[in-house]
DNA sequence: TATTGTTATACTCTATAACTATA
DNA sequence: TATAGTTATAGAGTATAACAATA
């Protein structure tokens, strides 16, 4: 983070953020970085006709066959109503099925189809490439550290509201 | 990251993500973490009637008086049309002004008002508290490392598209 | 009475094309 | 012809309340 010349009406296109402000501004860098990951991943998943949300849902169902919608929504950190259309889409494309639980007929067990598993495998391989590209400058220690930092932040989530 | 028992139809509420999948899934943890930061910051900014976008714009204008809208949009990583309503709102609340540049009458210099500076100061102080809370388990080294990781990822953004 | 999935709905954020006024 | 800001608009993603079926 170099400091550009602080003339007020600079036409350079370089925007200055003071150290004080930046320190108080985790969300600023976080959002920029997430935008990069999100748009890169979207491009990567386009050939499979998957978005980040449908991809995430599919991966989690393949990894956790029998998952209920409410559990999946919690894992994806989205509200239950918003998951419905995602599951609808995956089911319409015969990538997963909703299987009524015999012991609780309110809920569905979400199961991947064979086609779902196959598409998932290909999409995960592509996503691995995408991540390798984005993380190419980072040694495994730095990657692990970044993961740990994110998990710690998540654990400090507000309990209220 | 402990491994929960991998029974397929677990009712435990714990969702399993295999190591292989997780490794290929930076966006998954990133999104969860960003959600936490975003919703916590939104709560924090509510008393000031600011959202993350209006807050970011205000901070950057206070730090870079005379900025043009196109520069600000680039800094915020959003499209120019989407910035207009944000600037409209800040101007309507007399937190900033649009000042025509005499040498290029197409563009505006964005300047904070006194009220804008004051609100910004208070909001930044609140945001600092918010960040301290989320980062309380992290030593400065880990924080700096996480920042560096995010910047490196951002620098690997796709050039195409 | 509580929970699962659902519908409807509203709001925010994002992305694109086309316009205006200036350069 | 190109650029800065704008308008209009469409599409994602998100959040909440209310409902039917089931527990």
GROMACS .gro file of C-alpha atoms (C1' of nucleotides) in nm:
model
  368
    1UNK     CA    1   0.000   0.000   0.000
    2UNK     CA    2   0.199   0.294  -0.131
    3UNK     CA    3   0.086   0.644  -0.051
    4UNK     CA    4   0.015   0.843  -0.366
    5UNK     CA    5   0.073   1.215  -0.367
    6UNK     CA    6  -0.212   1.363  -0.165
    7UNK     CA    7  -0.306   1.653  -0.386
    8UNK     CA    8  -0.680   1.705  -0.350
    9UNK     CA    9  -0.783   1.719  -0.715
   10UNK     CA   10  -0.552   1.448  -0.845
   11UNK     CA   11  -0.648   1.323  -1.192
   12UNK     CA   12  -0.424   1.019  -1.161
   13UNK     CA   13  -0.701   0.769  -1.105
   14UNK     CA   14  -0.526   0.647  -0.791
   15UNK     CA   15  -0.756   0.674  -0.496
   16UNK     CA   16  -0.600   0.731  -0.162
   17UNK     CA   17  -0.725   0.568   0.155
   18UNK     CA   18  -0.553   0.687   0.468
   19UNK     CA   19  -0.398   0.428   0.698
   20UNK     CA   20  -0.636   0.528   0.973
   21UNK     CA   21  -0.937   0.476   0.753
   22UNK     CA   22  -0.805   0.157   0.601
   23UNK     CA   23  -0.746   0.012   0.944
   24UNK     CA   24  -1.110   0.075   1.021
   25UNK     CA   25  -1.219  -0.074   0.697
   26UNK     CA   26  -1.186  -0.446   0.673
   27UNK     CA   27  -1.505  -0.465   0.470
   28UNK     CA   28  -1.355  -0.248   0.196
   29UNK     CA   29  -1.077  -0.488   0.100
   30UNK     CA   30  -1.293  -0.788   0.178
   31UNK     CA   31  -1.560  -0.679  -0.066
   32UNK     CA   32  -1.314  -0.603  -0.344
   33UNK     CA   33  -1.154  -0.943  -0.299
   34UNK     CA   34  -1.484  -1.124  -0.281
   35UNK     CA   35  -1.595  -0.950  -0.602
   36UNK     CA   36  -1.286  -1.085  -0.775
   37UNK     CA   37  -1.345  -1.439  -0.652
   38UNK     CA   38  -1.716  -1.426  -0.727
   39UNK     CA   39  -1.683  -1.296  -1.082
   40UNK     CA   40  -1.393  -1.527  -1.163
   41UNK     CA   41  -1.582  -1.826  -1.027
   42UNK     CA   42  -1.893  -1.724  -1.221
   43UNK     CA   43  -1.693  -1.721  -1.543
   44UNK     CA   44  -1.546  -2.059  -1.455
   45UNK     CA   45  -1.886  -2.213  -1.386
   46UNK     CA   46  -2.060  -2.070  -1.692
   47UNK     CA   47  -1.980  -2.373  -1.913
   48UNK     CA   48  -2.162  -2.591  -1.660
   49UNK     CA   49  -2.458  -2.353  -1.643
   50UNK     CA   50  -2.401  -2.311  -1.270
   51UNK     CA   51  -2.391  -1.997  -1.059
   52UNK     CA   52  -2.205  -1.971  -0.732
   53UNK     CA   53  -2.524  -2.048  -0.538
   54UNK     CA   54  -2.631  -2.347  -0.746
   55UNK     CA   55  -2.271  -2.473  -0.748
   56UNK     CA   56  -2.242  -2.445  -0.371
   57UNK     CA   57  -2.572  -2.621  -0.317
   58UNK     CA   58  -2.478  -2.902  -0.554
   59UNK     CA   59  -2.136  -2.955  -0.395
   60UNK     CA   60  -2.282  -2.964  -0.046
   61UNK     CA   61  -2.553  -3.212  -0.148
   62UNK     CA   62  -2.300  -3.439  -0.318
   63UNK     CA   63  -2.079  -3.419  -0.010
   64UNK     CA   64  -2.375  -3.464   0.225
   65UNK     CA   65  -2.635  -3.683   0.059
   66UNK     CA   66  -2.959  -3.685   0.255
   67UNK     CA   67  -2.924  -3.328   0.373
   68UNK     CA   68  -3.246  -3.142   0.452
   69UNK     CA   69  -3.322  -2.805   0.297
   70UNK     CA   70  -3.312  -2.628   0.631
   71UNK     CA   71  -2.966  -2.770   0.703
   72UNK     CA   72  -2.844  -2.672   0.361
   73UNK     CA   73  -2.979  -2.321   0.399
   74UNK     CA   74  -2.795  -2.286   0.727
   75UNK     CA   75  -2.474  -2.421   0.575
   76UNK     CA   76  -2.503  -2.176   0.288
   77UNK     CA   77  -2.591  -1.893   0.521
   78UNK     CA   78  -2.906  -1.802   0.332
   79UNK     CA   79  -3.274  -1.795   0.435
   80UNK     CA   80  -3.488  -2.101   0.371
   81UNK     CA   81  -3.721  -1.929   0.124
   82UNK     CA   82  -3.428  -1.829  -0.094
   83UNK     CA   83  -3.304  -2.184  -0.116
   84UNK     CA   84  -3.629  -2.311  -0.267
   85UNK     CA   85  -3.568  -2.169  -0.615
   86UNK     CA   86  -3.212  -2.298  -0.611
   87UNK     CA   87  -3.326  -2.650  -0.528
   88UNK     CA   88  -3.607  -2.615  -0.783
   89UNK     CA   89  -3.353  -2.539  -1.052
   90UNK     CA   90  -3.119  -2.827  -0.961
   91UNK     CA   91  -3.414  -3.067  -0.947
   92UNK     CA   92  -3.557  -2.946  -1.279
   93UNK     CA   93  -3.220  -3.021  -1.436
   94UNK     CA   94  -3.223  -3.370  -1.281
   95UNK     CA   95  -2.904  -3.304  -1.088
   96UNK     CA   96  -3.066  -3.377  -0.751
   97UNK     CA   97  -3.393  -3.518  -0.621
   98UNK     CA   98  -3.616  -3.429  -0.327
   99UNK     CA   99  -3.682  -3.751  -0.140
  100UNK     CA  100  -3.952  -3.745   0.129
  101UNK     CA  101  -3.823  -3.860   0.466
  102UNK     CA  102  -4.042  -4.151   0.582
  103UNK     CA  103  -3.994  -4.062   0.948
  104UNK     CA  104  -4.070  -3.691   0.903
  105UNK     CA  105  -4.296  -3.625   0.613
  106UNK     CA  106  -4.252  -3.250   0.637
  107UNK     CA  107  -3.891  -3.267   0.526
  108UNK     CA  108  -3.700  -3.376   0.218
  109UNK     CA  109  -3.373  -3.562   0.196
  110UNK     CA  110  -3.174  -3.403  -0.084
  111UNK     CA  111  -2.991  -3.658  -0.294
  112UNK     CA  112  -2.765  -3.611  -0.596
  113UNK     CA  113  -2.845  -3.804  -0.912
  114UNK     CA  114  -2.575  -3.972  -1.114
  115UNK     CA  115  -2.583  -3.680  -1.354
  116UNK     CA  116  -2.552  -3.447  -1.056
  117UNK     CA  117  -2.245  -3.629  -0.928
  118UNK     CA  118  -2.085  -3.620  -1.270
  119UNK     CA  119  -2.149  -3.251  -1.327
  120UNK     CA  120  -2.028  -3.178  -0.976
  121UNK     CA  121  -1.704  -3.362  -1.035
  122UNK     CA  122  -1.633  -3.164  -1.353
  123UNK     CA  123  -1.732  -2.834  -1.196
  124UNK     CA  124  -1.515  -2.895  -0.889
  125UNK     CA  125  -1.219  -2.970  -1.114
  126UNK     CA  126  -1.274  -2.640  -1.296
  127UNK     CA  127  -1.313  -2.456  -0.967
  128UNK     CA  128  -0.985  -2.605  -0.847
  129UNK     CA  129  -0.814  -2.454  -1.147
  130UNK     CA  130  -0.983  -2.123  -1.081
  131UNK     CA  131  -0.856  -2.122  -0.723
  132UNK     CA  132  -0.505  -2.226  -0.820
  133UNK     CA  133  -0.497  -1.929  -1.054
  134UNK     CA  134  -0.615  -1.683  -0.789
  135UNK     CA  135  -0.388  -1.824  -0.519
  136UNK     CA  136  -0.082  -1.882  -0.735
  137UNK     CA  137   0.139  -1.637  -0.540
  138UNK     CA  138   0.049  -1.783  -0.202
  139UNK     CA  139   0.233  -2.059  -0.029
  140UNK     CA  140   0.026  -2.319   0.158
  141UNK     CA  141   0.102  -2.157   0.494
  142UNK     CA  142  -0.040  -1.824   0.384
  143UNK     CA  143  -0.349  -1.996   0.244
  144UNK     CA  144  -0.405  -2.188   0.566
  145UNK     CA  145  -0.356  -1.871   0.768
  146UNK     CA  146  -0.609  -1.682   0.557
  147UNK     CA  147  -0.860  -1.964   0.604
  148UNK     CA  148  -0.804  -1.957   0.979
  149UNK     CA  149  -0.848  -1.579   0.990
  150UNK     CA  150  -1.178  -1.603   0.806
  151UNK     CA  151  -1.305  -1.876   1.035
  152UNK     CA  152  -1.209  -1.675   1.343
  153UNK     CA  153  -1.392  -1.371   1.209
  154UNK     CA  154  -1.697  -1.583   1.141
  155UNK     CA  155  -1.690  -1.716   1.496
  156UNK     CA  156  -1.710  -1.360   1.627
  157UNK     CA  157  -2.047  -1.311   1.455
  158UNK     CA  158  -2.299  -1.114   1.657
  159UNK     CA  159  -2.525  -1.328   1.865
  160UNK     CA  160  -2.798  -1.063   1.894
  161UNK     CA  161  -3.036  -0.935   1.626
  162UNK     CA  162  -1.176  -2.789   1.108
  163UNK     CA  163  -1.278  -3.106   1.286
  164UNK     CA  164  -1.420  -3.389   1.086
  165UNK     CA  165  -1.771  -3.478   1.199
  166UNK     CA  166  -1.886  -3.836   1.172
  167UNK     CA  167  -1.962  -3.890   0.804
  168UNK     CA  168  -2.290  -4.075   0.835
  169UNK     CA  169  -2.497  -3.987   0.527
  170UNK     CA  170  -2.832  -3.902   0.684
  171UNK     CA  171  -2.703  -3.726   0.992
  172UNK     CA  172  -2.967  -3.522   1.172
  173UNK     CA  173  -2.702  -3.341   1.372
  174UNK     CA  174  -2.719  -3.016   1.182
  175UNK     CA  175  -2.347  -3.037   1.117
  176UNK     CA  176  -2.276  -3.019   0.748
  177UNK     CA  177  -1.972  -3.195   0.622
  178UNK     CA  178  -1.748  -3.059   0.351
  179UNK     CA  179  -1.473  -3.294   0.245
  180UNK     CA  180  -1.118  -3.168   0.251
  181UNK     CA  181  -1.092  -3.211  -0.122
  182UNK     CA  182  -1.400  -3.004  -0.184
  183UNK     CA  183  -1.306  -2.741   0.071
  184UNK     CA  184  -0.967  -2.699  -0.089
  185UNK     CA  185  -1.142  -2.622  -0.414
  186UNK     CA  186  -1.380  -2.385  -0.250
  187UNK     CA  187  -1.227  -2.059  -0.141
  188UNK     CA  188  -1.547  -1.875  -0.227
  189UNK     CA  189  -1.746  -2.079   0.024
  190UNK     CA  190  -1.560  -1.959   0.334
  191UNK     CA  191  -1.507  -1.616   0.181
  192UNK     CA  192  -1.876  -1.563   0.134
  193UNK     CA  193  -1.966  -1.678   0.483
  194UNK     CA  194  -1.705  -1.445   0.629
  195UNK     CA  195  -1.810  -1.154   0.412
  196UNK     CA  196  -2.172  -1.208   0.516
  197UNK     CA  197  -2.068  -1.178   0.880
  198UNK     CA  198  -1.870  -0.861   0.819
  199UNK     CA  199  -2.140  -0.709   0.602
  200UNK     CA  200  -2.429  -0.775   0.838
  201UNK     CA  201  -2.229  -0.670   1.145
  202UNK     CA  202  -2.120  -0.349   0.974
  203UNK     CA  203  -2.476  -0.279   0.861
  204UNK     CA  204  -2.596  -0.306   1.220
  205UNK     CA  205  -2.313  -0.080   1.330
  206UNK     CA  206  -2.394   0.185   1.069
  207UNK     CA  207  -2.770   0.182   1.123
  208UNK     CA  208  -2.763   0.460   1.387
  209UNK     CA  209  -2.596   0.685   1.128
  210UNK     CA  210  -2.845   0.589   0.859
  211UNK     CA  211  -2.562   0.461   0.642
  212UNK     CA  212  -2.532   0.136   0.451
  213UNK     CA  213  -2.201  -0.022   0.355
  214UNK     CA  214  -2.212   0.144   0.013
  215UNK     CA  215  -2.300   0.492   0.135
  216UNK     CA  216  -2.047   0.458   0.415
  217UNK     CA  217  -1.771   0.352   0.177
  218UNK     CA  218  -1.847   0.637  -0.061
  219UNK     CA  219  -1.851   0.892   0.220
  220UNK     CA  220  -1.520   0.771   0.367
  221UNK     CA  221  -1.349   0.775   0.030
  222UNK     CA  222  -1.476   1.126  -0.048
  223UNK     CA  223  -1.361   1.256   0.291
  224UNK     CA  224  -1.022   1.093   0.235
  225UNK     CA  225  -1.004   1.210  -0.126
  226UNK     CA  226  -1.181   1.544  -0.159
  227UNK     CA  227  -1.222   1.644  -0.522
  228UNK     CA  228  -1.261   1.286  -0.643
  229UNK     CA  229  -1.463   1.237  -0.962
  230UNK     CA  230  -1.753   0.995  -0.975
  231UNK     CA  231  -1.582   0.770  -1.225
  232UNK     CA  232  -1.276   0.743  -1.001
  233UNK     CA  233  -1.492   0.670  -0.702
  234UNK     CA  234  -1.686   0.402  -0.889
  235UNK     CA  235  -1.360   0.236  -0.985
  236UNK     CA  236  -1.233   0.251  -0.629
  237UNK     CA  237  -1.555   0.098  -0.502
  238UNK     CA  238  -1.553  -0.162  -0.777
  239UNK     CA  239  -1.905  -0.079  -0.893
  240UNK     CA  240  -2.042   0.046  -1.223
  241UNK     CA  241  -2.085   0.419  -1.273
  242UNK     CA  242  -2.464   0.408  -1.306
  243UNK     CA  243  -2.492   0.238  -0.970
  244UNK     CA  244  -2.294   0.509  -0.800
  245UNK     CA  245  -2.534   0.782  -0.907
  246UNK     CA  246  -2.809   0.695  -0.657
  247UNK     CA  247  -2.551   0.663  -0.380
  248UNK     CA  248  -2.413   1.010  -0.453
  249UNK     CA  249  -2.769   1.140  -0.489
  250UNK     CA  250  -2.850   1.017  -0.140
  251UNK     CA  251  -2.536   1.162   0.020
  252UNK     CA  252  -2.596   1.495  -0.156
  253UNK     CA  253  -2.963   1.507  -0.059
  254UNK     CA  254  -2.857   1.462   0.303
  255UNK     CA  255  -2.606   1.748   0.262
  256UNK     CA  256  -2.312   1.523   0.348
  257UNK     CA  257  -2.132   1.593   0.020
  258UNK     CA  258  -2.165   1.830  -0.275
  259UNK     CA  259  -2.116   1.789  -0.648
  260UNK     CA  260  -1.888   2.069  -0.762
  261UNK     CA  261  -1.852   2.125  -1.137
  262UNK     CA  262  -1.489   2.116  -1.249
  263UNK     CA  263  -1.415   2.446  -1.429
  264UNK     CA  264  -1.164   2.280  -1.663
  265UNK     CA  265  -1.392   1.988  -1.755
  266UNK     CA  266  -1.755   2.076  -1.727
  267UNK     CA  267  -1.865   1.717  -1.784
  268UNK     CA  268  -1.727   1.602  -1.450
  269UNK     CA  269  -1.795   1.675  -1.086
  270UNK     CA  270  -1.550   1.712  -0.800
  271UNK     CA  271  -1.702   1.539  -0.501
  272UNK     CA  272  -1.646   1.730  -0.179
  273UNK     CA  273  -1.755   1.651   0.176
  274UNK     CA  274  -1.950   1.913   0.366
  275UNK     CA  275  -1.873   1.991   0.728
  276UNK     CA  276  -2.169   1.776   0.829
  277UNK     CA  277  -2.033   1.499   0.607
  278UNK     CA  278  -1.695   1.513   0.775
  279UNK     CA  279  -1.852   1.502   1.117
  280UNK     CA  280  -2.080   1.209   1.039
  281UNK     CA  281  -1.789   1.030   0.876
  282UNK     CA  282  -1.575   1.074   1.185
  283UNK     CA  283  -1.842   0.926   1.409
  284UNK     CA  284  -1.919   0.642   1.170
  285UNK     CA  285  -1.552   0.553   1.131
  286UNK     CA  286  -1.516   0.540   1.510
  287UNK     CA  287  -1.811   0.300   1.528
  288UNK     CA  288  -1.671   0.093   1.243
  289UNK     CA  289  -1.339   0.071   1.426
  290UNK     CA  290  -1.519  -0.079   1.723
  291UNK     CA  291  -1.701  -0.319   1.493
  292UNK     CA  292  -1.372  -0.436   1.345
  293UNK     CA  293  -1.200  -0.467   1.680
  294UNK     CA  294  -1.483  -0.694   1.787
  295UNK     CA  295  -1.458  -0.915   1.479
  296UNK     CA  296  -1.078  -0.928   1.488
  297UNK     CA  297  -1.036  -0.962   1.862
  298UNK     CA  298  -0.866  -1.305   1.845
  299UNK     CA  299  -0.617  -1.198   1.581
  300UNK     CA  300  -0.275  -1.055   1.649
  301UNK     CA  301  -0.158  -0.773   1.422
  302UNK     CA  302   0.062  -1.009   1.223
  303UNK     CA  303  -0.230  -1.231   1.132
  304UNK     CA  304  -0.437  -0.928   1.037
  305UNK     CA  305  -0.161  -0.791   0.816
  306UNK     CA  306  -0.116  -1.133   0.658
  307UNK     CA  307  -0.486  -1.161   0.582
  308UNK     CA  308  -0.483  -0.815   0.421
  309UNK     CA  309  -0.184  -0.914   0.209
  310UNK     CA  310  -0.352  -1.236   0.100
  311UNK     CA  311  -0.663  -1.050  -0.009
  312UNK     CA  312  -0.462  -0.796  -0.205
  313UNK     CA  313  -0.266  -1.073  -0.379
  314UNK     CA  314  -0.588  -1.247  -0.476
  315UNK     CA  315  -0.725  -0.921  -0.610
  316UNK     CA  316  -0.413  -0.871  -0.820
  317UNK     CA  317  -0.475  -1.205  -0.989
  318UNK     CA  318  -0.806  -1.082  -1.126
  319UNK     CA  319  -0.885  -1.193  -1.478
  320UNK     CA  320  -0.777  -0.948  -1.741
  321UNK     CA  321  -1.015  -1.079  -2.007
  322UNK     CA  322  -1.395  -1.042  -2.025
  323DT     C1'  323  -4.784  -2.528   1.955
  324DA     C1'  324  -4.362  -2.578   1.665
  325DT     C1'  325  -4.124  -2.699   1.239
  326DT     C1'  326  -4.046  -2.788   0.713
  327DG     C1'  327  -4.097  -2.629   0.301
  328DT     C1'  328  -4.346  -2.293   0.032
  329DT     C1'  329  -4.546  -1.852  -0.170
  330DA     C1'  330  -4.553  -1.376  -0.217
  331DT     C1'  331  -4.327  -0.966  -0.184
  332DA     C1'  332  -4.014  -0.592  -0.123
  333DC     C1'  333  -3.568  -0.420  -0.101
  334DT     C1'  334  -3.075  -0.388  -0.219
  335DC     C1'  335  -2.707  -0.458  -0.525
  336DT     C1'  336  -2.548  -0.534  -0.990
  337DA     C1'  337  -2.502  -0.499  -1.504
  338DT     C1'  338  -2.606  -0.308  -1.970
  339DA     C1'  339  -2.766  -0.004  -2.324
  340DA     C1'  340  -2.880   0.436  -2.455
  341DC     C1'  341  -2.910   0.920  -2.376
  342DT     C1'  342  -2.709   1.448  -2.271
  343DA     C1'  343  -2.364   1.758  -2.239
  344DT     C1'  344  -1.938   1.843  -2.286
  345DA     C1'  345  -1.450   1.761  -2.473
  346DT     C1'  346  -1.536   1.057  -3.194
  347DA     C1'  347  -1.480   0.990  -2.702
  348DT     C1'  348  -1.582   1.068  -2.211
  349DA     C1'  349  -1.860   1.194  -1.754
  350DG     C1'  350  -2.258   1.154  -1.567
  351DT     C1'  351  -2.735   1.007  -1.617
  352DT     C1'  352  -3.170   0.736  -1.702
  353DA     C1'  353  -3.413   0.327  -1.754
  354DT     C1'  354  -3.436  -0.135  -1.686
  355DA     C1'  355  -3.359  -0.612  -1.595
  356DG     C1'  356  -3.160  -0.953  -1.320
  357DA     C1'  357  -2.952  -1.150  -0.909
  358DG     C1'  358  -2.939  -1.198  -0.418
  359DT     C1'  359  -3.152  -1.115   0.031
  360DA     C1'  360  -3.502  -1.070   0.408
  361DT     C1'  361  -3.968  -1.109   0.618
  362DA     C1'  362  -4.441  -1.247   0.690
  363DA     C1'  363  -4.781  -1.576   0.623
  364DC     C1'  364  -4.952  -2.022   0.477
  365DA     C1'  365  -5.026  -2.568   0.436
  366DA     C1'  366  -4.881  -3.000   0.583
  367DT     C1'  367  -4.691  -3.247   0.937
  368DA     C1'  368  -4.492  -3.324   1.397
   0.00000   0.00000   0.00000
